[in-house]
CSV table of C-alpha atoms in Angstrom, one decimal:
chain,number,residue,atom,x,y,z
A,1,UNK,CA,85.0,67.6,102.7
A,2,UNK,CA,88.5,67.7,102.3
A,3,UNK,CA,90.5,67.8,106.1
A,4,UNK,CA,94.5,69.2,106.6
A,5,UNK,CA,95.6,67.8,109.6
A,6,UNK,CA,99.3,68.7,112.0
A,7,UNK,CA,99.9,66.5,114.5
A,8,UNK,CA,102.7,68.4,115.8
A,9,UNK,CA,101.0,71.9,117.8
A,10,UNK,CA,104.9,72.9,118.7
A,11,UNK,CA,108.4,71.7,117.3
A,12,UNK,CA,111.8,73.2,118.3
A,13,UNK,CA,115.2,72.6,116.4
A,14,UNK,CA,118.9,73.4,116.7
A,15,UNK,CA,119.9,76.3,114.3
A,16,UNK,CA,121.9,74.4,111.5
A,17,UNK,CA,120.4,70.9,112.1
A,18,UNK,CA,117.1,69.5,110.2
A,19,UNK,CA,113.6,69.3,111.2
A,20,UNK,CA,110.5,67.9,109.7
A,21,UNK,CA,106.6,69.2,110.4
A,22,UNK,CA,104.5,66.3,109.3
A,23,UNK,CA,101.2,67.0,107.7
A,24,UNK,CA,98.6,64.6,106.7
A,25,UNK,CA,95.2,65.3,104.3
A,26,UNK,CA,92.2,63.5,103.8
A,27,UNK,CA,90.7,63.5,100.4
A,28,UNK,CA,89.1,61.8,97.7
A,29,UNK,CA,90.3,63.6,94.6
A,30,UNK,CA,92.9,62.2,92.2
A,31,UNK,CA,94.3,65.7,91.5
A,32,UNK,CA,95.0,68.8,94.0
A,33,UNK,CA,97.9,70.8,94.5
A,34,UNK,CA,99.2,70.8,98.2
A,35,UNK,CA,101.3,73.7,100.0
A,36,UNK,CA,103.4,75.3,103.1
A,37,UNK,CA,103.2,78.5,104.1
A,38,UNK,CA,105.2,80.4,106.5
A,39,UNK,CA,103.6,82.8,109.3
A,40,UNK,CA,106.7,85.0,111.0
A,41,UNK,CA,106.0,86.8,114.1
A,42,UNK,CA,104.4,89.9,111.7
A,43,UNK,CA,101.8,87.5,110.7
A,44,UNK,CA,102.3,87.9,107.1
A,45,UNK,CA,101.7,84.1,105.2
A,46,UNK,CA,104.3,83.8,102.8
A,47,UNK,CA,103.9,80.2,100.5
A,48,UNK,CA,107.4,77.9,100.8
A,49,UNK,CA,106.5,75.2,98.5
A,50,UNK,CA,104.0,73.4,96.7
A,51,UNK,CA,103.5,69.9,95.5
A,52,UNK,CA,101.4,68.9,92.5
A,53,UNK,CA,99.8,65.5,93.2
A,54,UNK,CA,100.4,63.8,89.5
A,55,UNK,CA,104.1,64.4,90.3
A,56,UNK,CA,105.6,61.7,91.8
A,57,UNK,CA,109.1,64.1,92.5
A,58,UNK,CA,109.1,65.6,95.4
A,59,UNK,CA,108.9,69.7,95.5
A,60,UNK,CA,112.7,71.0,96.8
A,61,UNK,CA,113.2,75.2,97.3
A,62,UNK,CA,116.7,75.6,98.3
A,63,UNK,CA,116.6,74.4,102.1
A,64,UNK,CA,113.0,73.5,102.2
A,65,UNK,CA,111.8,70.1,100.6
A,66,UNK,CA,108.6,68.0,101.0
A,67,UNK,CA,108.1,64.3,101.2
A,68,UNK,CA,104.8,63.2,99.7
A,69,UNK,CA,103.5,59.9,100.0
A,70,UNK,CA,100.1,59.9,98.0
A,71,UNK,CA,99.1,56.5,99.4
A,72,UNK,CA,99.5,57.7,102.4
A,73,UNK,CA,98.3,61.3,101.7
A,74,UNK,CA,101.3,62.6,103.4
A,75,UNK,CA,103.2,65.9,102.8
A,76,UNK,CA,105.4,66.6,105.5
A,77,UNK,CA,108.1,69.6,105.2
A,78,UNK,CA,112.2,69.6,105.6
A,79,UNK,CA,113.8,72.5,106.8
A,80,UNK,CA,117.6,71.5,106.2
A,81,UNK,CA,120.3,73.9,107.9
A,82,UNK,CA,117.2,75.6,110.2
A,83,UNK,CA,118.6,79.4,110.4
A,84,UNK,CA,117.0,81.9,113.2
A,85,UNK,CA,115.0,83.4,110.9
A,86,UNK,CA,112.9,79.9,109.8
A,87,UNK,CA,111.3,80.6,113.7
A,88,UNK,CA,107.7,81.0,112.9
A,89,UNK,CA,104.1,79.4,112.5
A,90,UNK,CA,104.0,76.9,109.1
A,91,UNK,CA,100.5,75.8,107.7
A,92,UNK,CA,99.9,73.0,105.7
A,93,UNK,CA,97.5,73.5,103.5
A,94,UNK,CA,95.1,71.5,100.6
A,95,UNK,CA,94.2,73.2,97.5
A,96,UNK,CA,90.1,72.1,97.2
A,97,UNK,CA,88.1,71.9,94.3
A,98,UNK,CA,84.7,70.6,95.9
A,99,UNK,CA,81.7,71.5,93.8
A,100,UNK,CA,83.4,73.3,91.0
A,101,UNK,CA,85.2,76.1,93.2
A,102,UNK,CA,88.0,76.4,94.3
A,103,UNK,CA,89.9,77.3,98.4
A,104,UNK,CA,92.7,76.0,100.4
A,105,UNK,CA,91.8,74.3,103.1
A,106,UNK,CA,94.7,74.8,106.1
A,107,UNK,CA,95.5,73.1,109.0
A,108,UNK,CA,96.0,73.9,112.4
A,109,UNK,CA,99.4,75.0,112.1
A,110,UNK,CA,103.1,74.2,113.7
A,111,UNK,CA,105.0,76.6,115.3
A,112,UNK,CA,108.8,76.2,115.0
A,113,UNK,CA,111.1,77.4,117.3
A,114,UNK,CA,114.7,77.1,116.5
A,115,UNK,CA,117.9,77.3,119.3
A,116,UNK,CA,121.0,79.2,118.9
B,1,UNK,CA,108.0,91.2,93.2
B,2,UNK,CA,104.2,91.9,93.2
B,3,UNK,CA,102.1,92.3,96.6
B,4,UNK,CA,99.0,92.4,97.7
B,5,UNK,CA,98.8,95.2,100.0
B,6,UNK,CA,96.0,95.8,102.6
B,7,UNK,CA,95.1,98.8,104.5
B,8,UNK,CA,94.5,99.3,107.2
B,9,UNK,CA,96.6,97.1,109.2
B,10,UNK,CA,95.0,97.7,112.4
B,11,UNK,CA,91.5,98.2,112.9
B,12,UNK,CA,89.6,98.7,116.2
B,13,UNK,CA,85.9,99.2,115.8
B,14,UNK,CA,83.0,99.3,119.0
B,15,UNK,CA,80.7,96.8,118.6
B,16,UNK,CA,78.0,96.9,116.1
B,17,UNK,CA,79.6,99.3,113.7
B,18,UNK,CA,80.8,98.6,110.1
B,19,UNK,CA,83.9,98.2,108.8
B,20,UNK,CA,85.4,98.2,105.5
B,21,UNK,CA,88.9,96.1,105.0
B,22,UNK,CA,90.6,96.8,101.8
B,23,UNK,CA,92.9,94.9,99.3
B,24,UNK,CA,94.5,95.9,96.5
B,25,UNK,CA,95.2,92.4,94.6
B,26,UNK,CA,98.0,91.9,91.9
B,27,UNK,CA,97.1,93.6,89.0
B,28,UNK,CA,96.8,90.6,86.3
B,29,UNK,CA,95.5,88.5,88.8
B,30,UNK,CA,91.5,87.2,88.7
B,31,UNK,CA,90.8,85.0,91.7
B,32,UNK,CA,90.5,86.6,95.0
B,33,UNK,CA,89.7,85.7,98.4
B,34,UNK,CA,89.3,86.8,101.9
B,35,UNK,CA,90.1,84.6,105.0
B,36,UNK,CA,89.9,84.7,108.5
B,37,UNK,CA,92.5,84.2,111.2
B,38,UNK,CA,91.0,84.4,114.9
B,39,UNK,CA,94.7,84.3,117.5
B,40,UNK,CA,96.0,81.0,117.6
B,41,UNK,CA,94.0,79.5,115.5
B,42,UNK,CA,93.9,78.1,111.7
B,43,UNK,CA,93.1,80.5,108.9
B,44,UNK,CA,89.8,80.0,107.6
B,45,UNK,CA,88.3,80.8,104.0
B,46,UNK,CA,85.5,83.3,103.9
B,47,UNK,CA,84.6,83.9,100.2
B,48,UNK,CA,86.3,83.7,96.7
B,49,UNK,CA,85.4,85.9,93.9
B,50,UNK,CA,86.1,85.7,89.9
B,51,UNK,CA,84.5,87.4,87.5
B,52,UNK,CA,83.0,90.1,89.6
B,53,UNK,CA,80.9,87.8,91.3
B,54,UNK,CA,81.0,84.9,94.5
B,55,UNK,CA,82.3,81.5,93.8
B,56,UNK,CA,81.9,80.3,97.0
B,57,UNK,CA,80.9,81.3,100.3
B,58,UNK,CA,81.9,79.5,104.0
B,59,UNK,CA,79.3,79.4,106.5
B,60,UNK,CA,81.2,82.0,108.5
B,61,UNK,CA,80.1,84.3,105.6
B,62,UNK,CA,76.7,85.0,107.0
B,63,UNK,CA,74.4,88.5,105.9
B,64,UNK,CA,76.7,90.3,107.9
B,65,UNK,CA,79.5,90.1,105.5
B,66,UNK,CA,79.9,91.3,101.7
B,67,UNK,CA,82.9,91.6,99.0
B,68,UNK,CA,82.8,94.1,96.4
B,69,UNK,CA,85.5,95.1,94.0
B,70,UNK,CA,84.1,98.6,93.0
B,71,UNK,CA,87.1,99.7,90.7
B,72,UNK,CA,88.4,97.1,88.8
B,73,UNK,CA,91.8,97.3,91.1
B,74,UNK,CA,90.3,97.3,95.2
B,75,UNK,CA,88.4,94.2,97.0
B,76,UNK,CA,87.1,95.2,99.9
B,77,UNK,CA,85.4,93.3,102.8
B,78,UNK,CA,82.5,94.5,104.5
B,79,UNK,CA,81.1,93.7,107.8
B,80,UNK,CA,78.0,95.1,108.2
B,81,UNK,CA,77.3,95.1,112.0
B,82,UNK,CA,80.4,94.1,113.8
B,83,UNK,CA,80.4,91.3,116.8
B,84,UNK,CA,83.1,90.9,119.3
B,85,UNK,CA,83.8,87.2,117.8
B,86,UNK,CA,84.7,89.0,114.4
B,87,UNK,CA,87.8,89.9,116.1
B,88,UNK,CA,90.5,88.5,114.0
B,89,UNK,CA,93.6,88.7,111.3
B,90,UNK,CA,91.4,89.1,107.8
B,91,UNK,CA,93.2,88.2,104.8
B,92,UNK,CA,92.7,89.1,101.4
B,93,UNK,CA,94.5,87.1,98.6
B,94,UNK,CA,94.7,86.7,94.6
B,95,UNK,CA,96.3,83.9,92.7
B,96,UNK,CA,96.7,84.3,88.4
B,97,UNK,CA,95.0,81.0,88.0
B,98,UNK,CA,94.3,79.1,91.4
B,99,UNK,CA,96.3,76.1,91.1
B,100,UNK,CA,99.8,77.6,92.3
B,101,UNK,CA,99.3,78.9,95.6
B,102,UNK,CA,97.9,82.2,96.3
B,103,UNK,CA,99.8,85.6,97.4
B,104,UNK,CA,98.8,86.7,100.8
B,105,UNK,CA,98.5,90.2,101.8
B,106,UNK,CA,100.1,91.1,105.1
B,107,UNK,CA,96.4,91.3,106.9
B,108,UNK,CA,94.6,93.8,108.7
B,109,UNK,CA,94.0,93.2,112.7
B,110,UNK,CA,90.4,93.9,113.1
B,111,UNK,CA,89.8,94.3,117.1
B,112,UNK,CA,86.0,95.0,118.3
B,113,UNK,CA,85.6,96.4,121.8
């Protein structure tokens, strides 16, 4: 079974400065689609980017990027110019397709803080 | 920009009764899902349902639980017989095709006392 783990239980950052929440996946597919999702304080999830695996380019959304190393089944997340309101809970999560159905797998989440 | 919308957003039940969450997915969307969010920890899938029936069930998903979508438009979750470890954030998303990511609802707080 496919496993999203995030090594990092609490990060903080400096408003305007960059941060990276690391994420790493274990998996024996060739093909899956990989994602962040944001959790504010009102617990909503809200998706900030996604990666498809046979890309080699890495997924950018305005101040949010990813850095995928397939090899290394890596996708960690860059928040460049961290505002107040990027404080909140971010999932990693895989995109399964074990035994012909489909889920997203998440991991334990990161919860980012960020300094005035 | 199309929601998902769940109601209610807070629930408190005693112990032992049954509960009906509700989702409204996006309207051309076919996949949906319902997962589970106990405080502080990670969100965990339940069930996903396409063409009016389960694809696939966690083990979470025991007898207690069922999905229906009665009207073509709501998905509701159903816990039959309510325990104190159901306590939790439930979930309810739909995605067009499954491969892009999925739109969340903003959850509904179930709390059994």
């Amino acid at each position: 079974a496919q496993t999203v783990t995030q090594s990092q239980p609490e990060m903080s950052v400096q408003e305007a400065e960059t941060v990276t929440l690391s994420c790493t996946y274990d998996t024996s597919e060739s093909d899956y689609y990989l994602f962040w999702y944001k959790q504010p304080p009102s617990r909503q999830m809200i998706l900030v980017i996604r990666q498809e695996a046979y890309k080699q380019q890495n997924a950018t959304e305005n101040r949010f990027s990813v850095n995928f190393q397939k090899a290394a089944k890596s996708f960690s997340l860059k928040i460049s110019d961290s505002q107040l309101g990027d404080a909140a809970m971010y999932f990693c999560a895989y995109r399964s397709f074990e035994g012909g159905s489909e889920k997203l797998v998440f991991g334990k989440g990161t919860k980012l803080t960020v300094n005035p | 920009e199309p929601e998902v919308t769940q109601t209610p957003s807070h629930q408190v039940t005693q112990m032992g009764q049954e509960v009906i969450l509700r989702c409204v997915p996006i309207s051309n969307h076919l996949y949906f899902y319902w997962y589970r969010q106990i405080l502080g920890q990670k969100v965990e899938f339940l069930v996903s349902f396409y063409n009016n029936e389960i694809s696939e069930k966690s083990e979470i998903f025991d007898d207690q639980f069922s999905v229906e979508r009665p009207d073509g438009s709501n998905f509701t979750l159903k816990i039959r017989s309510t325990k104190l470890e159901d306590s939790a954030m439930y979930f309810c998303a739909s995605s067009d095709t499954g491969l892009y990511g999925y739109t969340f609802g903003s959850g509904t707080r179930l709390t059994v006392v």
